[in-house]
Short mmCIF file of C-alpha atoms in Angstrom, two decimals:
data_model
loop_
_atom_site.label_atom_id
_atom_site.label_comp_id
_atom_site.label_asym_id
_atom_site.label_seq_id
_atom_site.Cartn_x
_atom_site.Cartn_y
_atom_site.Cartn_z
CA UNK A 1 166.70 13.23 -33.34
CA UNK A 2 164.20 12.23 -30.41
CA UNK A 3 161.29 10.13 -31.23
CA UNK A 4 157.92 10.96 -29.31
CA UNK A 5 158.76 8.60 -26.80
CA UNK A 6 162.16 9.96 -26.19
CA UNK A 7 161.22 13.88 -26.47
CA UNK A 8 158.33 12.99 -23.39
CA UNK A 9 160.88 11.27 -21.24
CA UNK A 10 163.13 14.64 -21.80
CA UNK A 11 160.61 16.77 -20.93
CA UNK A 12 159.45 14.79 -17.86
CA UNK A 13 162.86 14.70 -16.93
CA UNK A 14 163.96 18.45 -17.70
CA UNK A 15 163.99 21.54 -15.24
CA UNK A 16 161.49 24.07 -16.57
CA UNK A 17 162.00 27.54 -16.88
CA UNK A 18 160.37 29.62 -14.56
CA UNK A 19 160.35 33.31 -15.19
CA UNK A 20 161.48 34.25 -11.07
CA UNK A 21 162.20 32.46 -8.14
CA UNK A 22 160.59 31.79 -5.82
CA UNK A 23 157.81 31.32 -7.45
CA UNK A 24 153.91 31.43 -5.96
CA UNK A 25 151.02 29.47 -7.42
CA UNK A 26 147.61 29.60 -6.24
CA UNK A 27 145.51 27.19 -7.69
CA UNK A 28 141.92 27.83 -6.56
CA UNK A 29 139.31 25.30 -5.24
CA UNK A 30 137.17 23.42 -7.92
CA UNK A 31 140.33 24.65 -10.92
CA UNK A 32 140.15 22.48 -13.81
CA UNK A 33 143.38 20.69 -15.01
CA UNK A 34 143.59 23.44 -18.09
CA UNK A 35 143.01 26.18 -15.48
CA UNK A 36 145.50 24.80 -12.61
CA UNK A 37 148.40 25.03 -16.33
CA UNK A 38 147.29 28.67 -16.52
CA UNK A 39 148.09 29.42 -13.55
CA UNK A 40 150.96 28.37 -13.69
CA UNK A 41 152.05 29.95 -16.77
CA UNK A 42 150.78 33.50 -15.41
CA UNK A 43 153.06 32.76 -12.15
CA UNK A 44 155.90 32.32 -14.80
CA UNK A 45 156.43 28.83 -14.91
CA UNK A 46 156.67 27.31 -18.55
CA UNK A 47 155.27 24.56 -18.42
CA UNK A 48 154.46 24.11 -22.26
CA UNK A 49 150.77 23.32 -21.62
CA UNK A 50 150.31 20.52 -24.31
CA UNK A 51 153.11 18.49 -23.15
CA UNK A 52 152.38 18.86 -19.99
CA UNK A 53 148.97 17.52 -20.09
CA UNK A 54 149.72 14.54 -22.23
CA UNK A 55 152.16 13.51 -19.49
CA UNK A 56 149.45 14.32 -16.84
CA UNK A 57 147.19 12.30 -19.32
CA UNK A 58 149.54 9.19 -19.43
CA UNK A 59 149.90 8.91 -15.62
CA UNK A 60 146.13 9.43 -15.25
CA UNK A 61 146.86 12.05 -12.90
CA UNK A 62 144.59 14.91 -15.20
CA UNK A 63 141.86 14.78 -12.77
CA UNK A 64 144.28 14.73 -9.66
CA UNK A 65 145.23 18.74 -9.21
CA UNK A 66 144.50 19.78 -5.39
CA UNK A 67 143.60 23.36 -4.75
CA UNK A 68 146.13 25.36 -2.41
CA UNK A 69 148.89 27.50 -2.50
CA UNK A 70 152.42 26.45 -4.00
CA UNK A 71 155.92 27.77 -3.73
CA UNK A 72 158.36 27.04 -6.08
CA UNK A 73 162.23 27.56 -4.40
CA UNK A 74 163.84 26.06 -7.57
CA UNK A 75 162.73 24.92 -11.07
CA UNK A 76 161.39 21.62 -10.89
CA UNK A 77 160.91 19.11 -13.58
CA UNK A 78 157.18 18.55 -15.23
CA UNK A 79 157.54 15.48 -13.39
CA UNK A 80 158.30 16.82 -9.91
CA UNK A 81 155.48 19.54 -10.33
CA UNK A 82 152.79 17.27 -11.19
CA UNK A 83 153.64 15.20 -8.19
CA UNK A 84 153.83 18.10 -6.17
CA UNK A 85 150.17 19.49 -7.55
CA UNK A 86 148.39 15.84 -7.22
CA UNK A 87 149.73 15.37 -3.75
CA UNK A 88 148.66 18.64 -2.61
CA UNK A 89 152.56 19.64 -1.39
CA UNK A 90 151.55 22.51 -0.03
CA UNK A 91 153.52 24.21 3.27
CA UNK A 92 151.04 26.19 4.83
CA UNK A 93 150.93 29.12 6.74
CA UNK A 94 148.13 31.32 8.10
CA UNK A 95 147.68 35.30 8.52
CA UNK A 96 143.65 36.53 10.23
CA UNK A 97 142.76 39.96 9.17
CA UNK A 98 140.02 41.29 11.24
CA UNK A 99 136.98 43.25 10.88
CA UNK A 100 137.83 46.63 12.11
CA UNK A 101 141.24 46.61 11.67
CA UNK A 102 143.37 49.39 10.18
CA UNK A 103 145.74 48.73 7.31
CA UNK A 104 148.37 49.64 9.79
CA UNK A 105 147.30 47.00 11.98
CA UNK A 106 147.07 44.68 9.07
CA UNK A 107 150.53 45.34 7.89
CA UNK A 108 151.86 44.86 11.33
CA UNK A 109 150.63 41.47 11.37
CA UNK A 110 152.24 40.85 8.54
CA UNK A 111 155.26 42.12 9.86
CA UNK A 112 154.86 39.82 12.74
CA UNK A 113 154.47 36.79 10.72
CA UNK A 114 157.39 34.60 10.47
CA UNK A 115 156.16 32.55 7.39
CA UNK A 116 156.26 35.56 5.02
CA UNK A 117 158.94 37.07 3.08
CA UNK A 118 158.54 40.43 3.88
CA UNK A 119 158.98 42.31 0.55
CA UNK A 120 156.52 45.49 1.94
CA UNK A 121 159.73 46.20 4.70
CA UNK A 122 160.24 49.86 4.35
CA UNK A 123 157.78 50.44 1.92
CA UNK A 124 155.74 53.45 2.14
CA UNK A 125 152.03 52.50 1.86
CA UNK A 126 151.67 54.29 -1.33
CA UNK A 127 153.98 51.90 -2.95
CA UNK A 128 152.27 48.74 -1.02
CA UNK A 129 149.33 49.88 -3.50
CA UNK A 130 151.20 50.15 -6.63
CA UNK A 131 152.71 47.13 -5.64
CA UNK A 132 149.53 45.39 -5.57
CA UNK A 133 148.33 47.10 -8.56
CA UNK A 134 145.31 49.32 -6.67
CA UNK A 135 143.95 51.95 -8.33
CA UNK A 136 143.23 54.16 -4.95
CA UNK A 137 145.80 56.21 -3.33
CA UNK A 138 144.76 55.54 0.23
CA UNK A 139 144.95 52.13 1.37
CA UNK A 140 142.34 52.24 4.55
CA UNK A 141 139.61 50.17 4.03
CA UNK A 142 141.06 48.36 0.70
CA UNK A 143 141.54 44.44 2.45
CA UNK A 144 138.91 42.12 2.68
CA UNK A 145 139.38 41.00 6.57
CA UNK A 146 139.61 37.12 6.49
CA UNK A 147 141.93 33.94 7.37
CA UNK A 148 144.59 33.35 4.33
CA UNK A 149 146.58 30.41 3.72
CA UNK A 150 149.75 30.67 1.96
CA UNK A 151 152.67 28.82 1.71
CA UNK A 152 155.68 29.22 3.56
CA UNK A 153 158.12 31.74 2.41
CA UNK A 154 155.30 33.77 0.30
CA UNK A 155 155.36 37.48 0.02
CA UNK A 156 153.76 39.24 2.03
CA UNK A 157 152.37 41.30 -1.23
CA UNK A 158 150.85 38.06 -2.48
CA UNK A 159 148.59 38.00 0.77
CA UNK A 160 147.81 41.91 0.20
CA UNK A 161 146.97 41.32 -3.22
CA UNK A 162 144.80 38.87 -2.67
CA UNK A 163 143.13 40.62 0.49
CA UNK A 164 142.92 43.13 -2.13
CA UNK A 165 141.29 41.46 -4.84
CA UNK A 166 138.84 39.96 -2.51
CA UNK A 167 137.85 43.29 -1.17
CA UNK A 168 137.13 44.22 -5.03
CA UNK A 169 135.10 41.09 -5.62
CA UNK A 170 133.14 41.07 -2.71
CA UNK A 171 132.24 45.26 -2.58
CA UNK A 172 131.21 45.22 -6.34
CA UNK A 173 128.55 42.25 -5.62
CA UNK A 174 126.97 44.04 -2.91
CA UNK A 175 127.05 46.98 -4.73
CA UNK A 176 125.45 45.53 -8.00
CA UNK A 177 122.56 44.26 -5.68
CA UNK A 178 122.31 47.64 -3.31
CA UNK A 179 118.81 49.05 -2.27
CA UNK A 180 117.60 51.38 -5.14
CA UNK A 181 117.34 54.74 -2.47
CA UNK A 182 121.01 54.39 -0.95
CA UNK A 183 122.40 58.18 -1.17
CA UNK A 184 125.81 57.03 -2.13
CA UNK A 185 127.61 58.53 -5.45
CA UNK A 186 129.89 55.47 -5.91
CA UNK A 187 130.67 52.04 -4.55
CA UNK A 188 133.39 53.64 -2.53
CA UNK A 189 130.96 55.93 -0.72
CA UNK A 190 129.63 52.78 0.26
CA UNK A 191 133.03 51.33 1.34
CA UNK A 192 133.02 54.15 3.59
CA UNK A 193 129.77 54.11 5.10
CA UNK A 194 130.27 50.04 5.72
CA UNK A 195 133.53 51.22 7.93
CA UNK A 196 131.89 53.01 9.97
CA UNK A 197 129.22 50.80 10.83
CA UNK A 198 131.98 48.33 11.42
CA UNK A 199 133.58 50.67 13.55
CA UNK A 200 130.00 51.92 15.48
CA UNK A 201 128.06 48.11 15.73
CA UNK A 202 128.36 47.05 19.53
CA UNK A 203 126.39 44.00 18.57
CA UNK A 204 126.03 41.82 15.11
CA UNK A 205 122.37 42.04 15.02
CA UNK A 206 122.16 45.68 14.95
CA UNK A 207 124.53 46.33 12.29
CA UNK A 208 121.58 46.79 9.81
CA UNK A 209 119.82 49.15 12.02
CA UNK A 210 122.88 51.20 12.70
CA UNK A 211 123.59 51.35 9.08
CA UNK A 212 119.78 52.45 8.81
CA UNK A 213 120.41 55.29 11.01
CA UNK A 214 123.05 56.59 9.58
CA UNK A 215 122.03 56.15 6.34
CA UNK A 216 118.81 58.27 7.07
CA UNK A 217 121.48 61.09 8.47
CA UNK A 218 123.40 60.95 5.19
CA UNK A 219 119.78 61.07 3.52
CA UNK A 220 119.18 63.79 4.53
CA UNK A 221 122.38 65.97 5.19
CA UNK A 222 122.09 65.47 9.19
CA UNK A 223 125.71 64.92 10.50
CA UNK A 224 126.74 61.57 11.14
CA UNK A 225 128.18 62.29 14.17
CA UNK A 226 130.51 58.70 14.48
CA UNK A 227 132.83 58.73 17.33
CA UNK A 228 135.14 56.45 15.32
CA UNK A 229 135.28 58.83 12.61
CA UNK A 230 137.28 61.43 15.00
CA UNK A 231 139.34 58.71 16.64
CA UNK A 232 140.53 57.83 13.35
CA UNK A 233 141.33 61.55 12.37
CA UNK A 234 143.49 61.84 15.19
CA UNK A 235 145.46 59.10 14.24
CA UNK A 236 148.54 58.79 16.61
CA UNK A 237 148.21 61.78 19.20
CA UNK A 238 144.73 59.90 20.54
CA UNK A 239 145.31 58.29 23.88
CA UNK A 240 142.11 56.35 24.12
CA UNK A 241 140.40 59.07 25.59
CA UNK A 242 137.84 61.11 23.43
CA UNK A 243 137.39 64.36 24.88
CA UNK A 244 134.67 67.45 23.91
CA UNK A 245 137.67 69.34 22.90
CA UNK A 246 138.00 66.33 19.94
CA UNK A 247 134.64 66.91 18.90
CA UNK A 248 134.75 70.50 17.87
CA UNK A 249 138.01 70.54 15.89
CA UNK A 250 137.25 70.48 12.49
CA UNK A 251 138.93 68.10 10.01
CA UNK A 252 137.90 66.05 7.44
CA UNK A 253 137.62 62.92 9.15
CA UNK A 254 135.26 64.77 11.85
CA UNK A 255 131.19 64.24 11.55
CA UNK A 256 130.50 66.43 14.14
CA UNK A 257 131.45 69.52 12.44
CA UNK A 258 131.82 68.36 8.83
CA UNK A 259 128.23 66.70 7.17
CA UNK A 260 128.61 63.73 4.70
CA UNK A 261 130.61 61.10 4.32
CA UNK A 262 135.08 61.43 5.72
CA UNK A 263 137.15 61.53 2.36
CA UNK A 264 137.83 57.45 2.70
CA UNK A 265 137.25 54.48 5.02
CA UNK A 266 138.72 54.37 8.87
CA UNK A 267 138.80 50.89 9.02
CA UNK A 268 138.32 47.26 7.29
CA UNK A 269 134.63 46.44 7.15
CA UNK A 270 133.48 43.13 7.04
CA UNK A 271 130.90 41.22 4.15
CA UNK A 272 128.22 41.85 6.85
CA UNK A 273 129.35 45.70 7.10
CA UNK A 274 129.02 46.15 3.55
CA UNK A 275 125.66 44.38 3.33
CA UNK A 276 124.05 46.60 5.95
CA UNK A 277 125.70 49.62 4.10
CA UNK A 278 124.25 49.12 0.21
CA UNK A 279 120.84 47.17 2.58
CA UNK A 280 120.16 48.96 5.11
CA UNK A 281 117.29 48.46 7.94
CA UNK A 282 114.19 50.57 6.92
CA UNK A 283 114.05 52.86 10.05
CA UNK A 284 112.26 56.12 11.32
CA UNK A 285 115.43 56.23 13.77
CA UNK A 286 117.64 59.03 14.01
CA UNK A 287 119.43 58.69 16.45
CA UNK A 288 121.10 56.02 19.20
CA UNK A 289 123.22 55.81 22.24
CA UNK A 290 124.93 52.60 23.90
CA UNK A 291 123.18 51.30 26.76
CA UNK A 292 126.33 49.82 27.90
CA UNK A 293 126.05 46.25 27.59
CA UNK A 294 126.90 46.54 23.61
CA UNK A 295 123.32 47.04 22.86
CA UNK A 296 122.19 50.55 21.77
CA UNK A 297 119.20 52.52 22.77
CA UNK A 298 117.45 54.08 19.29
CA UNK A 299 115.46 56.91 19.20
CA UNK A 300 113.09 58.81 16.34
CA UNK A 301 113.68 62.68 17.78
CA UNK A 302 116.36 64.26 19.58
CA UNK A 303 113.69 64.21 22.63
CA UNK A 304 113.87 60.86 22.85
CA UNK A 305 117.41 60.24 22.55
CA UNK A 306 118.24 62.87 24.98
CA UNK A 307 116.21 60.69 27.25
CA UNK A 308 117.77 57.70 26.49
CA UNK A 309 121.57 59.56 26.74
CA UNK A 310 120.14 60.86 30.18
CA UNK A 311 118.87 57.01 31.15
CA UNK A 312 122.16 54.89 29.37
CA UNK A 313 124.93 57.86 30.07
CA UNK A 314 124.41 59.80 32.79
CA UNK A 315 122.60 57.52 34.90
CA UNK A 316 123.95 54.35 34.01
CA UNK A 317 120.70 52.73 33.07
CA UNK A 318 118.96 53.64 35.97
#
């Protein structure tokens, strides 16, 4: 039979099962020792948690965990993962998802990158969702646009799950502190509305008042009447070029002929987005037109902004 001291120098020195390989850890800034094991053991690694603590505890290394994200190619020891978690061995990679993007374009970044292992190849984006356990069925609008790190050789599903997650977290704060008046049905109404004002702001510091303006609209069952909205419904057949012809084909993704909200997001907002959807500027606007410089011109009555679309438009701000 071992003794104590020779059962800890078998573990130290024995591979560990780990439940797949490669495996991916993410151990998240501030984690405790307890909460860096669970991690672990939810990524599949069995690490026994008591044993491995007590030899964490005898090398004084309990306090030494570094946050990041860790790939396991082959089982290692519990001695070759806690040096690998207290020196921070982490092989980093980067992926940027950006306000306004499409889940298309997000996926073909992805694609692009040549630090992932691209397990979403040939996936249909229906199954990307399953995959990353979402509960929607349409996947525009689902990502939380940011820069994640991962280590080299991750899935590419670990990166949408956590752009997923994030998303999640992030939409159901703003939501839980949302203006009491905001004509929305559901936190995803909200997602929506946030898109487009991702999609419509020219310039940061009138996202709010955008998001005002439309918000009135909604309010009060005016058409939103959101360029992007139609660009998005025309998906691959539009050339860059919105024509009149655009504007009065119906579909559900147009807000010139349809009132209310499209059926789901066009695009990826941003945390500022979805702050100026659930917050909104108080405004008596109704209306507003792009001066061309980014700015926009806003207007109270369709008097006005037929003014200002005569001023910015036709006369190029003359």
């Amino acid at each position: 039979m071992l003794g104590a001291g020779g059962y800890a120098a078998w573990y130290a020195a024995s591979p560990l099962e780990v439940a797949k390989l490669p495996a991916e850890v993410e151990i998240p800034a501030g984690a405790s020792f307890r909460t860096a094991v669970a991690q672990l053991e939810r990524a599949g690694v069995k690490v026994r948690p008591y044993h491995f603590e007590a030899l964490a505890r005898a090398f004084g290394r309990q306090r030494d965990i570094k946050a990041g994200n860790y790939l396991l190619a082959e089982p290692p020891t519990p001695s070759e993962l806690l040096e690998k978690l207290t020196r921070g061995d982490v092989t980093q990679a980067e992926v940027r998802l950006i306000e306004g993007w499409t889940f298309s374009q997000f996926r073909a970044a992805l694609d692009a990158s040549p630090d992932l292992r691209h397990d979403t190849a040939g996936l249909e984006d229906a199954e990307v969702l399953t995959r990353i356990q979402a509960s929607e069925t349409h996947p525009e609008g689902l990502l939380f646009p940011d820069t994640y790190l991962f280590a080299k050789g991750s899935s590419d599903l670990a990166v949408l799950r956590r752009a997923y997650r994030a998303l999640q977290r992030h939409l159901q704060t703003e939501w839980d502190n949302r203006a009491p008046n905001v004509p929305y049905r559901s936190a995803y109404e909200a997602l929506i509305m946030a898109s487009i004002i991702e999609k419509e702001t020219g310039r940061a510091s009138e996202r709010e008042q955008i998001g005002g303006v439309l918000v009135n609209r909604l309010r009060i069952g005016m058409r939103l009447q959101a360029d992007p909205t139609v660009i998005y419904g025309l998906g691959a057949t539009f050339d860059g070029n919105l024509k009149k012809i655009h504007l009065l084909e119906d579909g559900p993704y147009n807000t010139y002929t349809r009132a209310g909200l499209p059926p789901t997001p066009i695009a990826m907002p941003g945390l500022a987005s979805l702050r100026a959807a659930v917050r909104p500027l108080k405004t008596d606007a109704l209306y507003y037109v792009s001066r061309g410089d980014g700015t926009s011109q806003f207007s109270r009555s369709i008097k006005e902004h037929n003014r200002a679309v005569t001023k910015y438009q036709l006369r190029g701000g003359r």
